[in-house]
XYZ file of C-alpha atoms in Angstrom:
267
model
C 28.790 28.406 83.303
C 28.492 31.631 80.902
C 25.207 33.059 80.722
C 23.763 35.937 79.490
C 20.263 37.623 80.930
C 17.981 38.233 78.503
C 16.008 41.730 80.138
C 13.201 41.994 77.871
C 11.618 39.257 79.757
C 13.847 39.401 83.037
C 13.614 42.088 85.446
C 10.727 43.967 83.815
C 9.664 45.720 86.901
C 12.683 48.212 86.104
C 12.688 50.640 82.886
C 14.803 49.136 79.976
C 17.437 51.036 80.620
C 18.123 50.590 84.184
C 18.133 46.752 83.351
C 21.338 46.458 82.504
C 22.992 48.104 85.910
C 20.319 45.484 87.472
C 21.806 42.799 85.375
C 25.595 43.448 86.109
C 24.428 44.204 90.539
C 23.253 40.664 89.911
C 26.941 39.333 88.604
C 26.498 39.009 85.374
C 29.129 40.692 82.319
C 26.755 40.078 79.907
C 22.638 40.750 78.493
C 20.634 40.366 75.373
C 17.380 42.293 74.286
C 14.326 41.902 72.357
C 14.437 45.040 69.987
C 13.880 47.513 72.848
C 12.100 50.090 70.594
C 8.485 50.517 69.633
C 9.536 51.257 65.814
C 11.697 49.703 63.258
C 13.967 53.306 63.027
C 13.842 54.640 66.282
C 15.328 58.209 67.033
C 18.866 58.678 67.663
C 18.177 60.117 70.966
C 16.292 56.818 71.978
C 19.077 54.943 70.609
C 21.558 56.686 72.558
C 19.690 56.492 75.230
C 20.147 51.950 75.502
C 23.298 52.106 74.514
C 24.400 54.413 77.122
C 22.943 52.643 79.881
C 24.226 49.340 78.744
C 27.887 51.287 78.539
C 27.805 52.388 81.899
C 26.531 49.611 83.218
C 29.810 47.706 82.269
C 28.315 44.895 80.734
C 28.394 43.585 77.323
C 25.426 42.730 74.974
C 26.098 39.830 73.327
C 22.269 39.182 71.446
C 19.887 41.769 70.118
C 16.586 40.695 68.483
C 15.488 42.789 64.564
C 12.375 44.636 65.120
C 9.242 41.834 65.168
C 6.211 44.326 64.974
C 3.466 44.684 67.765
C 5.055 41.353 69.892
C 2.196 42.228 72.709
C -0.469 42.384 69.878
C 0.686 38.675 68.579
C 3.292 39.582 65.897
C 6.323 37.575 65.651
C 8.421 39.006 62.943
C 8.620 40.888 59.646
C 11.182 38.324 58.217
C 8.560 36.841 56.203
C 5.832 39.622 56.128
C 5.440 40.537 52.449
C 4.524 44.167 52.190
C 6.899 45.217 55.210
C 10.074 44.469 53.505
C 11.066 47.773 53.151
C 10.957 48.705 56.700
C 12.564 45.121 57.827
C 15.580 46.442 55.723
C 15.723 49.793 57.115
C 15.760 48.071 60.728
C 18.692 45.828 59.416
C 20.602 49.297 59.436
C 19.744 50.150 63.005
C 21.071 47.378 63.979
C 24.279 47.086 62.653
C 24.938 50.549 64.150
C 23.894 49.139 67.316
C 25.858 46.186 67.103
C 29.027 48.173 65.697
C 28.669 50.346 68.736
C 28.499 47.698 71.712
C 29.833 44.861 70.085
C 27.132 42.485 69.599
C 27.648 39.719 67.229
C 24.236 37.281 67.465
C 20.999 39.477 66.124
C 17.648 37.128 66.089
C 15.441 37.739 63.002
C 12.136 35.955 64.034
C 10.774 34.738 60.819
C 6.961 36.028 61.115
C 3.344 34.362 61.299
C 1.598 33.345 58.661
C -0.249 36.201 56.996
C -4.019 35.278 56.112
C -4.426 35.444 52.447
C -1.266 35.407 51.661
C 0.544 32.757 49.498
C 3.168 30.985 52.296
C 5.743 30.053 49.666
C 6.057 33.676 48.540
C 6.354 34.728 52.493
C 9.019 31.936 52.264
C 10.887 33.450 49.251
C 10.913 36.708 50.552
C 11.877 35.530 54.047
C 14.863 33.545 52.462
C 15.785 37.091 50.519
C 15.618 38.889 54.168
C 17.597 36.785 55.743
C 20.422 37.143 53.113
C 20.156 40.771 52.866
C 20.470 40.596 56.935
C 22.924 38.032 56.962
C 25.488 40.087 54.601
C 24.882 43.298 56.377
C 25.765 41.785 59.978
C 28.819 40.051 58.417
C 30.370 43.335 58.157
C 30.886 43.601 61.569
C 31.417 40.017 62.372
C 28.362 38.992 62.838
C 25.576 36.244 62.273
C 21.998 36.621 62.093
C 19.742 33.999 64.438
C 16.626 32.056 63.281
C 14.196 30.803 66.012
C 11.656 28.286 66.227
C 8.860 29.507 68.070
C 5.976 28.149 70.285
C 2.800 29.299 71.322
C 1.602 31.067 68.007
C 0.275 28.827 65.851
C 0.815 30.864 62.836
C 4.667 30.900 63.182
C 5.064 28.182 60.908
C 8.748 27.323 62.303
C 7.827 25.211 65.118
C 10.892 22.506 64.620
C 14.930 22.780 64.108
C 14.422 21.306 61.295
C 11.865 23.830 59.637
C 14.786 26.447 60.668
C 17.553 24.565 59.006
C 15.440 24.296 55.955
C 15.334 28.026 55.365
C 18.970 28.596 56.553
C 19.726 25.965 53.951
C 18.090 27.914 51.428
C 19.776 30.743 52.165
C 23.330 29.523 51.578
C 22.451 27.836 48.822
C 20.582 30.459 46.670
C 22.699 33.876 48.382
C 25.934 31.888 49.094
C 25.173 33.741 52.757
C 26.313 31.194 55.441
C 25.962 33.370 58.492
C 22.303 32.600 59.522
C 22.479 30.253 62.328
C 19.851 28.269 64.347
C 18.934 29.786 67.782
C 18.067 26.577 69.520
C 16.019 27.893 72.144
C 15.510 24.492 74.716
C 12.203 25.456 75.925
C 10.269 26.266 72.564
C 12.101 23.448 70.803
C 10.985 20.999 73.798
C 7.380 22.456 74.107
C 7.171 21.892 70.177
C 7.859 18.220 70.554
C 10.893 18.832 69.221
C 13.671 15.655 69.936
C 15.814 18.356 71.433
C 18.493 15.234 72.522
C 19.023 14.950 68.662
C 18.691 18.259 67.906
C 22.137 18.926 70.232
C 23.658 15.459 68.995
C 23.138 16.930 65.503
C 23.880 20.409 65.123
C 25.450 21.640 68.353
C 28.543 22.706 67.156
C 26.506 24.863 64.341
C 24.204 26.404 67.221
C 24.039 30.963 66.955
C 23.217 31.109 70.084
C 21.438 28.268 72.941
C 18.695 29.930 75.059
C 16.669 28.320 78.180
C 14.025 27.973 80.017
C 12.216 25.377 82.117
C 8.496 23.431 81.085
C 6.340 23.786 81.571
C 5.378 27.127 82.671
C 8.960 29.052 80.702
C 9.578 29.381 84.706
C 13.887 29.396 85.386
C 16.014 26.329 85.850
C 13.867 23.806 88.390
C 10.039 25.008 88.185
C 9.419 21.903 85.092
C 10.829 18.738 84.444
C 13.763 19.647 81.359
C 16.840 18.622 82.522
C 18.448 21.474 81.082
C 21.662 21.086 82.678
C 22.026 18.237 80.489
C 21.384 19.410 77.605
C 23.603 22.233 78.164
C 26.492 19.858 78.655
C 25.613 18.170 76.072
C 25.395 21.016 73.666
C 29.331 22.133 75.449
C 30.338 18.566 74.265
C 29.053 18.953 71.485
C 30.871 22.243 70.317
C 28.681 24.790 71.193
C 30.921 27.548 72.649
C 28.203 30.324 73.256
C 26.811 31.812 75.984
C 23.496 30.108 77.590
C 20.817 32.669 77.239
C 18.533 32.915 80.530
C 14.838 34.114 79.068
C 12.657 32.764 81.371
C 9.607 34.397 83.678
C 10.539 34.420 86.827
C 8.220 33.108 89.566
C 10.311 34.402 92.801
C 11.171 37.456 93.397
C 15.150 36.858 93.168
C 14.555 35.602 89.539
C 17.990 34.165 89.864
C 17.865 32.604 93.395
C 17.917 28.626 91.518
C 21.756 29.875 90.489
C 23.000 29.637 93.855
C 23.862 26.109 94.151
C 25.517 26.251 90.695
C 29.168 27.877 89.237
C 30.045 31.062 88.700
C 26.944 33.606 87.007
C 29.867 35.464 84.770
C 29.485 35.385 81.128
């Protein structure tokens, strides 16, 4: 099985950037952040700073999420956040630097709650307009951008697949950009209510990026009742050809302990 650790919400007993040495100790080629940074432009020396660590560390990041605001304060994006356009776009540049520099080629763009007072079709337009602008500037390196459907926030209004596919729809058919692809994350989608059977039967081949973990709790592989090794073979079958994306909570302290009865870690 390939899999990639995701060490925003794995191993977060270390700093960031000793994560990644912890990641590849653990056997694993390969790890994925949240946007590591507390600003949309961080400084150079900060930026340095990650991608140094995840150089020497000798593994390869294969997902990095846009900047999503104050995540511990209960923001989930600036996709869709009309007024902070401006500095989603100047993040968009960050990244593809980053991305240029270690090779990453799936960046998540979470799509944004629901702003109070605010009209939800124009945070929908302007979202769809993001996501293009994103979508072309990752494409010059090769890459795609990744829309998520979320649980746990109520005013993240893409709690489905299908609300995802909707937008990414829109965005190839009014920017001709076709490089925004679902992030079918197994947990949210199931915790949603989400069919997630159908959602692999359906779309697997057209999956970004497939991340996991087990419900409930968001504990790893074996603390809920998803049987997440069938899905993932079903999403294989399917056509996915991705990496599996491990962003769980760990309850043990080896937080990958439930991968010893499985195949190899590597991604």
């Amino acid at each position: 099985m390939s899999y990639t650790v995701n060490a925003s919400i794995l191993l977060t007993e270390l700093p960031i950037t000793e994560r990644p040495a912890a990641v590849k100790a653990a056997g694993f080629d390969a790890v994925e952040f949240w946007w590591p940074f507390s600003s949309a432009v961080p400084a150079q020396d900060e930026v340095d700073e990650f991608a140094t660590a995840i150089e020497e560390a000798g593994v390869r990041l294969t997902g990095l999420n846009f900047f999503a605001g104050d995540m511990p304060g209960g923001d989930r994006g600036l996709v869709s956040w009309v007024g902070r356009d401006d500095e989603f776009r100047a993040n968009v540049d960050v990244v593809v630097r980053i991305g240029e520099r270690l090779g990453a080629k799936a960046f998540n763009a979470l799509y944004g709650n629901r702003i109070e007072g605010t009209d939800p079709q124009a945070q929908d337009d302007l979202a769809v307009q993001n996501l293009a602008f994103a979508g072309a500037a990752v494409a010059k390196i090769g890459g795609v951008v990744l829309l998520e459907p979320v649980s746990g926030m109520d005013a993240y209004p893409l709690k489905t697949a299908a609300d995802a596919l909707a937008i990414i729809q829109r965005v190839e058919d009014e920017h001709g950009v076709d490089n925004v692809k679902l992030l079918a994350d197994f947990y949210h989608l199931a915790v949603n209510g989400d069919d997630v059977p159908a959602v692999i039967a359906g779309h697997a081949a057209e999956f970004g990026h497939v991340q996991i973990a087990d419900a409930p709790g968001r504990g790893e592989p074996g603390t809920g009742d998803l049987p997440l090794e069938q899905w993932i073979a079903e999403a294989r079958a399917g056509g996915y050809t991705g990496p599996i994306g491990l962003e769980y909570k760990a309850t043990q302290a080896d937080p990958f302990a439930w991968l010893s009865s499985t195949t190899s870690t590597n991604a």
